[in-house]
Structures are given as structure tokens and as C-alpha cells.
mmCIF file of C-alpha atoms and ligand atoms in Angstrom:
data_model
loop_
_atom_site.group_PDB
_atom_site.id
_atom_site.type_symbol
_atom_site.label_atom_id
_atom_site.label_comp_id
_atom_site.label_asym_id
_atom_site.label_seq_id
_atom_site.Cartn_x
_atom_site.Cartn_y
_atom_site.Cartn_z
ATOM 1 C CA MET A 8 -0.217 0.246 -0.317
ATOM 2 C CA PHE A 9 1.347 3.766 -0.525
ATOM 3 C CA GLU A 10 0.061 6.747 1.266
ATOM 4 C CA LYS A 11 0.830 9.753 0.164
ATOM 5 C CA ASP A 12 3.661 11.486 2.705
ATOM 6 C CA ILE A 13 1.501 14.285 4.383
ATOM 7 C CA ALA A 14 5.006 15.691 5.380
ATOM 8 C CA THR A 15 5.226 17.879 2.142
ATOM 9 C CA PRO A 16 4.841 21.505 1.211
ATOM 10 C CA SER A 17 2.133 20.545 -1.559
ATOM 11 C CA ARG A 18 0.035 17.958 0.935
ATOM 12 C CA THR A 19 -0.084 20.507 3.984
ATOM 13 C CA LYS A 20 -1.290 23.441 1.546
ATOM 14 C CA ALA A 21 -3.986 21.110 0.194
ATOM 15 C CA LEU A 22 -4.650 19.773 3.759
ATOM 16 C CA LEU A 23 -4.878 23.607 5.296
ATOM 17 C CA ASN A 24 -6.885 24.833 1.767
ATOM 18 C CA GLN A 25 -9.555 21.808 2.203
ATOM 19 C CA TYR A 26 -10.066 22.504 5.906
ATOM 20 C CA GLY A 27 -9.925 26.113 5.837
ATOM 21 C CA PHE A 28 -7.933 25.540 8.297
ATOM 22 C CA SER A 29 -4.926 28.377 9.944
ATOM 23 C CA PHE A 30 -1.875 28.290 12.300
ATOM 24 C CA LYS A 31 -2.204 29.240 15.576
ATOM 25 C CA LYS A 32 0.814 30.493 17.186
ATOM 26 C CA SER A 33 -0.482 30.471 20.688
ATOM 27 C CA LEU A 34 -0.520 26.322 20.749
ATOM 28 C CA GLY A 35 3.174 26.659 19.204
ATOM 29 C CA GLN A 36 1.867 24.697 15.485
ATOM 30 C CA ASN A 37 4.830 24.553 13.292
ATOM 31 C CA PHE A 38 4.076 21.162 10.979
ATOM 32 C CA LEU A 39 7.074 19.625 9.557
ATOM 33 C CA ILE A 40 7.301 19.315 5.919
ATOM 34 C CA ASP A 41 9.943 17.767 5.455
ATOM 35 C CA VAL A 42 10.363 13.714 5.398
ATOM 36 C CA ASN A 43 13.844 13.171 5.562
ATOM 37 C CA ILE A 44 13.882 15.147 8.825
ATOM 38 C CA ILE A 45 11.044 12.811 10.270
ATOM 39 C CA HIS A 46 12.924 9.322 8.919
ATOM 40 C CA LYS A 47 16.063 11.145 10.999
ATOM 41 C CA ILE A 48 14.036 11.382 14.319
ATOM 42 C CA ILE A 49 12.532 8.115 13.377
ATOM 43 C CA ASP A 50 15.749 6.288 13.374
ATOM 44 C CA ALA A 51 17.318 7.494 16.397
ATOM 45 C CA SER A 52 14.392 6.693 18.429
ATOM 46 C CA GLY A 53 15.448 2.813 17.426
ATOM 47 C CA ILE A 54 11.523 2.278 17.160
ATOM 48 C CA ASP A 55 10.346 -0.998 15.330
ATOM 49 C CA GLU A 56 6.992 -2.956 15.530
ATOM 50 C CA ASN A 57 7.465 -4.116 18.774
ATOM 51 C CA THR A 58 6.936 -0.601 19.901
ATOM 52 C CA GLY A 59 4.882 1.849 21.636
ATOM 53 C CA VAL A 60 4.600 5.330 20.606
ATOM 54 C CA ILE A 61 3.349 8.322 22.350
ATOM 55 C CA GLU A 62 3.458 11.465 20.517
ATOM 56 C CA VAL A 63 2.710 14.928 21.646
ATOM 57 C CA GLY A 64 0.664 16.791 18.803
ATOM 58 C CA PRO A 65 -0.113 15.265 16.017
ATOM 59 C CA GLY A 66 -0.486 18.245 14.289
ATOM 60 C CA MET A 67 -2.142 17.015 10.391
ATOM 61 C CA GLY A 68 -0.141 13.660 11.219
ATOM 62 C CA SER A 69 2.876 14.599 9.188
ATOM 63 C CA LEU A 70 4.725 12.482 11.806
ATOM 64 C CA THR A 71 2.496 10.216 13.172
ATOM 65 C CA GLN A 72 1.933 8.637 9.390
ATOM 66 C CA GLN A 73 5.515 7.856 9.716
ATOM 67 C CA LEU A 74 5.144 6.726 13.110
ATOM 68 C CA ALA A 75 2.500 4.307 12.525
ATOM 69 C CA LYS A 76 4.341 2.545 9.766
ATOM 70 C CA HIS A 77 7.010 1.852 12.196
ATOM 71 C CA ALA A 78 5.678 1.377 15.300
ATOM 72 C CA LYS A 79 3.205 -1.375 16.819
ATOM 73 C CA ARG A 80 0.784 1.374 18.114
ATOM 74 C CA VAL A 81 0.970 4.973 18.335
ATOM 75 C CA LEU A 82 -1.182 7.186 21.109
ATOM 76 C CA ALA A 83 -1.466 10.823 20.345
ATOM 77 C CA PHE A 84 -2.469 13.688 21.956
ATOM 78 C CA GLU A 85 -3.651 17.029 20.349
ATOM 79 C CA ILE A 86 -4.882 19.947 22.068
ATOM 80 C CA ASP A 87 -6.288 21.282 19.100
ATOM 81 C CA GLN A 88 -10.196 20.210 18.034
ATOM 82 C CA ARG A 89 -10.542 21.935 14.572
ATOM 83 C CA LEU A 90 -7.323 19.233 14.205
ATOM 84 C CA ILE A 91 -9.196 15.961 15.034
ATOM 85 C CA PRO A 92 -11.119 15.692 11.467
ATOM 86 C CA VAL A 93 -7.994 16.381 9.537
ATOM 87 C CA LEU A 94 -6.315 13.343 11.542
ATOM 88 C CA ASP A 95 -9.441 11.302 10.672
ATOM 89 C CA GLU A 96 -8.980 11.557 7.595
ATOM 90 C CA THR A 97 -5.183 11.350 6.866
ATOM 91 C CA LEU A 98 -4.664 8.729 9.203
ATOM 92 C CA SER A 99 -7.063 6.492 8.103
ATOM 93 C CA PRO A 100 -5.335 3.831 6.465
ATOM 94 C CA TYR A 101 -3.521 3.100 10.385
ATOM 95 C CA ASP A 102 -5.638 1.307 12.392
ATOM 96 C CA ASN A 103 -2.768 1.148 15.082
ATOM 97 C CA VAL A 104 -3.074 5.126 15.559
ATOM 98 C CA THR A 105 -4.893 6.568 18.601
ATOM 99 C CA VAL A 106 -6.052 10.167 18.682
ATOM 100 C CA ILE A 107 -6.996 11.690 21.998
ATOM 101 C CA ASN A 108 -8.015 15.313 21.668
ATOM 102 C CA GLN A 109 -6.458 16.052 24.712
ATOM 103 C CA ASP A 110 -4.381 18.817 26.563
ATOM 104 C CA ILE A 111 -1.319 16.475 27.017
ATOM 105 C CA LEU A 112 -0.819 18.392 30.381
ATOM 106 C CA LYS A 113 -3.645 17.855 32.131
ATOM 107 C CA ALA A 114 -4.524 13.496 30.506
ATOM 108 C CA ASP A 115 -4.171 10.543 31.834
ATOM 109 C CA VAL A 116 -1.162 9.569 30.796
ATOM 110 C CA ALA A 117 -0.480 6.677 32.753
ATOM 111 C CA ASN A 118 -3.937 5.404 32.438
ATOM 112 C CA GLU A 119 -3.941 6.106 28.320
ATOM 113 C CA ILE A 120 -0.599 4.012 28.423
ATOM 114 C CA GLU A 121 -2.431 0.911 30.191
ATOM 115 C CA THR A 122 -5.231 1.146 27.914
ATOM 116 C CA HIS A 123 -3.711 1.421 24.222
ATOM 117 C CA LEU A 124 -0.550 0.412 24.844
ATOM 118 C CA GLN A 125 -1.062 -3.264 26.485
ATOM 119 C CA GLY A 126 1.543 -5.404 25.231
ATOM 120 C CA CYS A 127 4.282 -3.110 24.014
ATOM 121 C CA ASP A 128 7.887 -4.213 24.705
ATOM 122 C CA LYS A 129 9.133 -0.527 24.888
ATOM 123 C CA ILE A 130 7.312 2.458 24.954
ATOM 124 C CA MET A 131 8.894 5.834 23.426
ATOM 125 C CA VAL A 132 7.588 9.506 23.001
ATOM 126 C CA VAL A 133 8.456 10.790 19.737
ATOM 127 C CA ALA A 134 7.377 14.061 19.354
ATOM 128 C CA ASN A 135 7.969 17.612 17.505
ATOM 129 C CA LEU A 136 7.218 19.453 20.497
ATOM 130 C CA PRO A 137 4.490 22.405 20.912
ATOM 131 C CA TYR A 138 7.436 24.869 21.902
ATOM 132 C CA TYR A 139 5.790 27.218 24.672
ATOM 133 C CA ILE A 140 5.591 24.365 26.756
ATOM 134 C CA THR A 141 8.487 21.780 26.094
ATOM 135 C CA THR A 142 9.941 22.015 29.515
ATOM 136 C CA PRO A 143 6.158 21.401 31.703
ATOM 137 C CA ILE A 144 5.491 18.544 29.304
ATOM 138 C CA LEU A 145 9.462 16.883 29.671
ATOM 139 C CA LEU A 146 8.995 17.637 33.629
ATOM 140 C CA THR A 147 5.716 16.514 33.813
ATOM 141 C CA LEU A 148 6.031 13.495 31.852
ATOM 142 C CA LEU A 149 9.808 12.293 33.525
ATOM 143 C CA GLU A 150 8.195 12.918 36.881
ATOM 144 C CA GLN A 151 4.786 10.911 36.760
ATOM 145 C CA ASN A 152 7.049 7.534 36.983
ATOM 146 C CA LEU A 153 5.337 6.262 33.208
ATOM 147 C CA PRO A 154 6.761 3.312 31.967
ATOM 148 C CA ILE A 155 8.583 5.518 29.520
ATOM 149 C CA ASP A 156 11.507 4.370 28.010
ATOM 150 C CA GLY A 157 12.771 7.175 26.021
ATOM 151 C CA TYR A 158 12.172 10.362 24.596
ATOM 152 C CA VAL A 159 13.228 11.508 20.558
ATOM 153 C CA VAL A 160 11.637 15.202 20.904
ATOM 154 C CA MET A 161 12.463 17.832 18.784
ATOM 155 C CA MET A 162 12.383 21.304 20.825
ATOM 156 C CA GLN A 163 13.969 24.950 20.967
ATOM 157 C CA LYS A 164 17.859 24.748 20.468
ATOM 158 C CA GLU A 165 17.941 26.857 23.418
ATOM 159 C CA VAL A 166 16.290 24.387 25.787
ATOM 160 C CA GLY A 167 17.525 21.256 24.222
ATOM 161 C CA GLU A 168 20.979 22.510 24.891
ATOM 162 C CA ARG A 169 19.526 22.960 28.774
ATOM 163 C CA LEU A 170 18.749 19.649 29.440
ATOM 164 C CA ASN A 171 21.924 18.706 27.883
ATOM 165 C CA ALA A 172 24.417 20.511 29.639
ATOM 166 C CA GLN A 173 27.468 19.850 31.547
ATOM 167 C CA VAL A 174 28.257 21.035 34.528
ATOM 168 C CA GLY A 175 29.975 24.455 34.631
ATOM 169 C CA THR A 176 28.369 25.523 31.985
ATOM 170 C CA LYS A 177 25.734 28.285 31.053
ATOM 171 C CA ALA A 178 23.343 26.353 29.775
ATOM 172 C CA TYR A 179 23.580 23.912 33.222
ATOM 173 C CA GLY A 180 21.021 24.698 35.274
ATOM 174 C CA SER A 181 17.614 23.233 37.587
ATOM 175 C CA LEU A 182 16.422 21.914 33.899
ATOM 176 C CA SER A 183 19.772 20.051 33.105
ATOM 177 C CA ILE A 184 19.794 18.185 36.846
ATOM 178 C CA VAL A 185 16.176 16.882 36.617
ATOM 179 C CA THR A 186 16.275 15.354 33.178
ATOM 180 C CA GLN A 187 19.976 14.393 33.408
ATOM 181 C CA TYR A 188 18.632 12.832 37.000
ATOM 182 C CA TYR A 189 16.197 10.219 35.194
ATOM 183 C CA THR A 190 17.599 9.672 30.947
ATOM 184 C CA GLU A 191 21.118 9.520 29.536
ATOM 185 C CA THR A 192 20.879 12.982 27.171
ATOM 186 C CA SER A 193 22.188 13.327 23.973
ATOM 187 C CA THR A 194 21.947 15.365 20.675
ATOM 188 C CA VAL A 195 20.198 13.959 17.690
ATOM 189 C CA MET A 196 20.411 16.762 15.148
ATOM 190 C CA THR A 197 19.519 20.652 14.335
ATOM 191 C CA VAL A 198 17.625 21.478 12.260
ATOM 192 C CA PRO A 199 16.904 24.398 9.841
ATOM 193 C CA LYS A 200 13.710 26.213 10.271
ATOM 194 C CA THR A 201 12.979 26.118 6.448
ATOM 195 C CA VAL A 202 11.539 22.223 7.307
ATOM 196 C CA PHE A 203 8.555 23.931 8.805
ATOM 197 C CA MET A 204 5.599 25.397 8.249
ATOM 198 C CA PRO A 205 5.205 28.410 8.961
ATOM 199 C CA PRO A 206 9.350 28.691 10.217
ATOM 200 C CA PRO A 207 9.545 28.722 13.582
ATOM 201 C CA ASN A 208 11.364 32.238 14.711
ATOM 202 C CA VAL A 209 13.547 30.002 17.085
ATOM 203 C CA ASP A 210 16.546 27.483 15.881
ATOM 204 C CA SER A 211 15.501 23.724 16.572
ATOM 205 C CA ILE A 212 17.299 20.776 17.435
ATOM 206 C CA VAL A 213 16.217 17.304 18.632
ATOM 207 C CA VAL A 214 16.991 15.419 21.539
ATOM 208 C CA LYS A 215 17.263 11.737 22.575
ATOM 209 C CA LEU A 216 16.913 10.954 26.437
ATOM 210 C CA MET A 217 16.567 7.839 28.043
ATOM 211 C CA LYS A 218 15.637 6.739 31.225
ATOM 212 C CA ARG A 219 18.363 5.301 33.380
ATOM 213 C CA PRO A 220 18.008 1.652 34.676
ATOM 214 C CA HIS A 221 18.430 3.960 38.449
ATOM 215 C CA PRO A 222 18.639 7.355 38.241
ATOM 216 C CA LEU A 223 21.917 9.144 38.554
ATOM 217 C CA VAL A 224 21.742 9.819 42.172
ATOM 218 C CA GLU A 225 19.822 8.612 45.318
ATOM 219 C CA VAL A 226 17.154 10.582 46.684
ATOM 220 C CA ASP A 227 14.562 9.714 49.212
ATOM 221 C CA ASP A 228 12.340 12.371 47.813
ATOM 222 C CA THR A 229 12.442 14.238 44.475
ATOM 223 C CA ALA A 230 10.315 17.032 44.990
ATOM 224 C CA SER A 231 12.903 18.022 47.805
ATOM 225 C CA PHE A 232 15.881 17.377 45.515
ATOM 226 C CA PHE A 233 14.676 19.169 42.829
ATOM 227 C CA LYS A 234 13.557 22.402 45.218
ATOM 228 C CA MET A 235 16.504 22.315 46.661
ATOM 229 C CA THR A 236 18.755 22.296 43.529
ATOM 230 C CA LYS A 237 16.767 24.501 41.922
ATOM 231 C CA GLY A 238 17.153 26.617 45.005
ATOM 232 C CA ALA A 239 20.612 26.814 44.181
ATOM 233 C CA PHE A 240 19.909 28.504 40.385
ATOM 234 C CA ALA A 241 17.960 31.068 41.859
ATOM 235 C CA GLN A 242 20.269 34.229 40.860
ATOM 236 C CA ARG A 243 22.958 32.402 38.943
ATOM 237 C CA ARG A 244 24.995 35.249 39.433
ATOM 238 C CA LYS A 245 24.923 34.422 43.217
ATOM 239 C CA THR A 246 26.783 32.213 45.135
ATOM 240 C CA ILE A 247 24.957 29.055 46.570
ATOM 241 C CA LEU A 248 25.375 30.321 49.924
ATOM 242 C CA ASN A 249 23.498 33.966 49.211
ATOM 243 C CA ASN A 250 20.871 32.189 47.242
ATOM 244 C CA TYR A 251 19.799 29.124 50.055
ATOM 245 C CA GLN A 252 20.388 32.179 52.549
ATOM 246 C CA ASN A 253 17.428 33.664 50.363
ATOM 247 C CA LEU A 254 15.360 30.429 50.210
ATOM 248 C CA PHE A 255 15.300 29.768 53.823
ATOM 249 C CA VAL A 256 12.547 32.451 54.373
ATOM 250 C CA ASP A 257 11.216 31.841 57.731
ATOM 251 C CA GLY A 258 13.668 34.714 58.824
ATOM 252 C CA LYS A 259 14.738 31.366 61.573
ATOM 253 C CA VAL A 260 17.770 30.560 59.580
ATOM 254 C CA HIS A 261 21.313 32.460 59.715
ATOM 255 C CA LYS A 262 23.838 32.813 57.385
ATOM 256 C CA GLN A 263 26.068 31.089 59.630
ATOM 257 C CA GLU A 264 23.958 27.596 59.918
ATOM 258 C CA ILE A 265 23.510 27.277 55.990
ATOM 259 C CA HIS A 266 27.576 27.968 55.565
ATOM 260 C CA VAL A 267 27.440 24.836 58.583
ATOM 261 C CA TRP A 268 25.504 22.655 56.294
ATOM 262 C CA LEU A 269 27.424 23.511 52.906
ATOM 263 C CA GLU A 270 30.371 23.471 54.534
ATOM 264 C CA GLN A 271 29.826 19.863 56.212
ATOM 265 C CA ALA A 272 28.953 18.825 52.801
ATOM 266 C CA GLY A 273 32.349 19.360 51.458
ATOM 267 C CA ILE A 274 31.418 22.357 49.414
ATOM 268 C CA ASP A 275 32.541 25.682 48.673
ATOM 269 C CA PRO A 276 29.997 27.905 49.991
ATOM 270 C CA LYS A 277 31.378 30.944 48.030
ATOM 271 C CA ARG A 278 31.008 28.501 44.463
ATOM 272 C CA ARG A 279 27.548 29.437 42.523
ATOM 273 C CA GLY A 280 25.062 26.628 41.509
ATOM 274 C CA GLU A 281 25.772 26.216 38.148
ATOM 275 C CA ALA A 282 29.510 24.657 39.156
ATOM 276 C CA LEU A 283 27.740 21.824 41.114
ATOM 277 C CA SER A 284 27.824 18.803 39.953
ATOM 278 C CA ILE A 285 24.584 16.252 40.589
ATOM 279 C CA GLN A 286 26.723 14.050 42.732
ATOM 280 C CA GLU A 287 27.605 17.026 44.636
ATOM 281 C CA TYR A 288 24.124 18.382 45.778
ATOM 282 C CA ALA A 289 23.326 14.949 46.630
ATOM 283 C CA ARG A 290 25.792 15.440 49.008
ATOM 284 C CA LEU A 291 24.146 18.356 50.050
ATOM 285 C CA TYR A 292 21.129 16.957 50.267
ATOM 286 C CA ASP A 293 21.885 14.272 52.578
ATOM 287 C CA GLU A 294 23.554 16.166 54.415
ATOM 288 C CA LEU A 295 20.467 18.754 55.176
ATOM 289 C CA LYS A 296 18.653 16.293 56.787
ATOM 290 C CA ASN A 297 20.991 15.738 59.840
ATOM 291 C CA LEU A 298 20.491 19.315 60.213
ATOM 292 C CA SER A 299 16.952 19.102 60.884
ATOM 293 C CA HIS A 300 16.260 22.905 61.717
ATOM 294 C CA LEU A 301 17.073 23.571 58.077
ATOM 295 C CA LYS A 302 13.314 23.256 55.995
ATOM 296 C CA PHE A 303 12.735 23.956 52.194
HETATM 297 N N1 SAM B 414 3.726 16.780 14.793
HETATM 298 C C1 SAM B 414 3.223 18.236 14.317
HETATM 299 C C2 SAM B 414 4.383 18.101 12.807
HETATM 300 O O1 SAM B 414 5.283 18.110 13.483
HETATM 301 O O2 SAM B 414 4.056 18.483 11.981
HETATM 302 C C3 SAM B 414 3.272 19.188 14.709
HETATM 303 C C4 SAM B 414 3.698 19.816 15.552
HETATM 304 S S1 SAM B 414 3.770 21.412 15.968
HETATM 305 C C5 SAM B 414 4.692 21.815 16.861
HETATM 306 C C6 SAM B 414 2.888 20.915 17.772
HETATM 307 C C7 SAM B 414 1.301 20.501 17.578
HETATM 308 O O3 SAM B 414 1.198 19.994 19.461
HETATM 309 C C8 SAM B 414 0.486 21.184 17.509
HETATM 310 O O4 SAM B 414 -0.673 20.043 16.524
HETATM 311 C C9 SAM B 414 -0.655 21.643 18.459
HETATM 312 O O5 SAM B 414 -1.976 21.770 18.077
HETATM 313 C C10 SAM B 414 -0.045 21.032 19.665
HETATM 314 N N2 SAM B 414 -0.822 20.866 21.279
HETATM 315 C C11 SAM B 414 -0.054 22.263 21.796
HETATM 316 N N3 SAM B 414 -0.398 22.393 22.930
HETATM 317 C C12 SAM B 414 -0.642 20.942 23.133
HETATM 318 C C13 SAM B 414 -0.874 20.284 24.404
HETATM 319 N N4 SAM B 414 -0.654 20.972 25.150
HETATM 320 N N5 SAM B 414 -1.308 19.012 24.558
HETATM 321 C C14 SAM B 414 -0.996 18.144 23.342
HETATM 322 N N6 SAM B 414 -1.384 18.724 21.625
HETATM 323 C C15 SAM B 414 -0.542 20.610 21.963
#
């Protein structure tokens, strides 16, 4: 069976005309019109006929179509109701796709996986993400402890560089720590603006995040660990001593106590948040538990 590719300028334009569809910038609608890029994304994701795929924002189905050809099942969440009839048409040749008309941030993803991706050996998220909510989407999915093995996702280049950043670099921050805590990150490719309709204002990158068998460091409460790491970056130019002093807002904690905490963990209080490795943050977190009066 030969199905016409959706990811071409002519097919996309024809669908836009047929449905009288106009792009909503507020929903991050930049559709892919280059099937070669899609093939590279699929190659990088390593999906096969036993893989279940979750897609965020199928748009008109350009990526979904190719995913459907390679994967066992595809579960796609699309917020824009206007796209549902378009997807009904474009994906009609594929009986292994389920489109859910819902905001991914409000969806019960665990339940949908259970319902639609049963029997898949592996589950990957593969998507050209809506850029305005890249970070909330990734954090929501990562922090829910879902049975997802990895992510191959397109996003704004700047955000991708933050996910992937090494300690000591400008891009390294609380987002790098959360993603690297859960996953091993790598860059697949940078992507030119010309492969989208309409072209976005920013450069794009495809990033691969593979879930680690065990998180990078051991902490008992991830929410409070991430709150602590985030606190170190509240004002990037400040030392961790100053940032943490502002974080313990109850007014009862003195600079001296924070000094003691940092020194006991073997961390020079004059260092900045971006200079500390995730292992060093884990040490700080362990030490914090010995100082019961210091609480976030
Ligand atoms: N996958 C298509 C492609 O590559 O051509 C479209 C990608 S476009 C960058 C992002 C898509 O995400 C749009 O279809 C948009 O309507 C959808 N979207 C935006 N916010 C969403 C949300 N919160 N939940 C689900 N889908 C969303």
C-alpha cells in the first residue's frame, strides 16, 4: 500500500485549504514539511514493530503517519479540536493509531498507556513538541514515573542545550539536573527553520533522552531534592550561600547555619550553582537531613 506523505509542502497546503485551517501561534503550531527529517527522527528513536509510541501534538499527522508505519501502536494527544477531522482523514489508512483530543498536561497518561499500549515491549515518546510548553511537558512526563523508556523530541535549540548541558557551562541549570537525574541525554541533530510550515522564529534541535535503569543519584524525595537544586540557581550570579540564604525564608535561619551545612557537605559556600555536579547536590541533600531545622 502506498500512502502519500503528509510531510510535504504541497500536501500540507492542500489540507490547509481543504479544511480552511489557520495556524495558531499560541499552540506552537509549526508543522513538519520534510519527510527526510522525520525519517532521521524515527531512526534515532530506534522504534520497531514491537514499540508503542506516544506523540504529543500530531498536528496534521506528518510524523504520526511515519510512526504508524514503524511502530506497533501510536497514542497521540492533540489539544486543537480543529485538527481532529484532519487527522481522521490523514490517518485513516492506519489502524494502529489512537488520537486523543486532550491537553497532554491534563491527560491521565498512565491510564492511556495501560489502555492503548498494552503488550508493547518498549514505549518511546516521539514528537515535534509545541515549543511554548516543552519544559512542562518533559517535567510532567519524567516526574510521573511512567513506563516510558525514552524520548526523541524536537524543541527549541536553547532548551535542548539546557537539557543536555554539562556542569560548569552557562546552559547548566535546574532543568539539566532534573533531566539528567532521570535520563541519559544526547543531541540527535539541529534542524533548519525551512523544514517547518510556518517556519518558527527560533532554531530547533532534536534531543534523545533515554531513561536510566536507576536515577543518577539516590535521593529519598525527588520533589524536595529538585526544590533544593532549583534554589541554587535562583540568581545565577550569586553564590550558593547567598541563594540558599534567600531560600530559607522563615527568618530564623542564619547565614552561619547555611555556611555550616555547606561546609559539612564539603562544598565551598563561595561556589555558584552552575559549578556543582548532580553528585555534589546529592551530598548537600544528604547533609541537609542531618540538620533538621533547615527545611525548604
Ligand atoms: N507533529 C506535527 C508536525 O510535526 O507537523 C505538529 C507539531 S506542532 C510543533 C505542535 C502540535 O502540538 C500542534 O499540533 C499543537 O496543536 C499541539 N499542541 C499544542 N499544545 C498542546 C498540548 N498542551 N497538548 C497536546 N497537544 C498540543
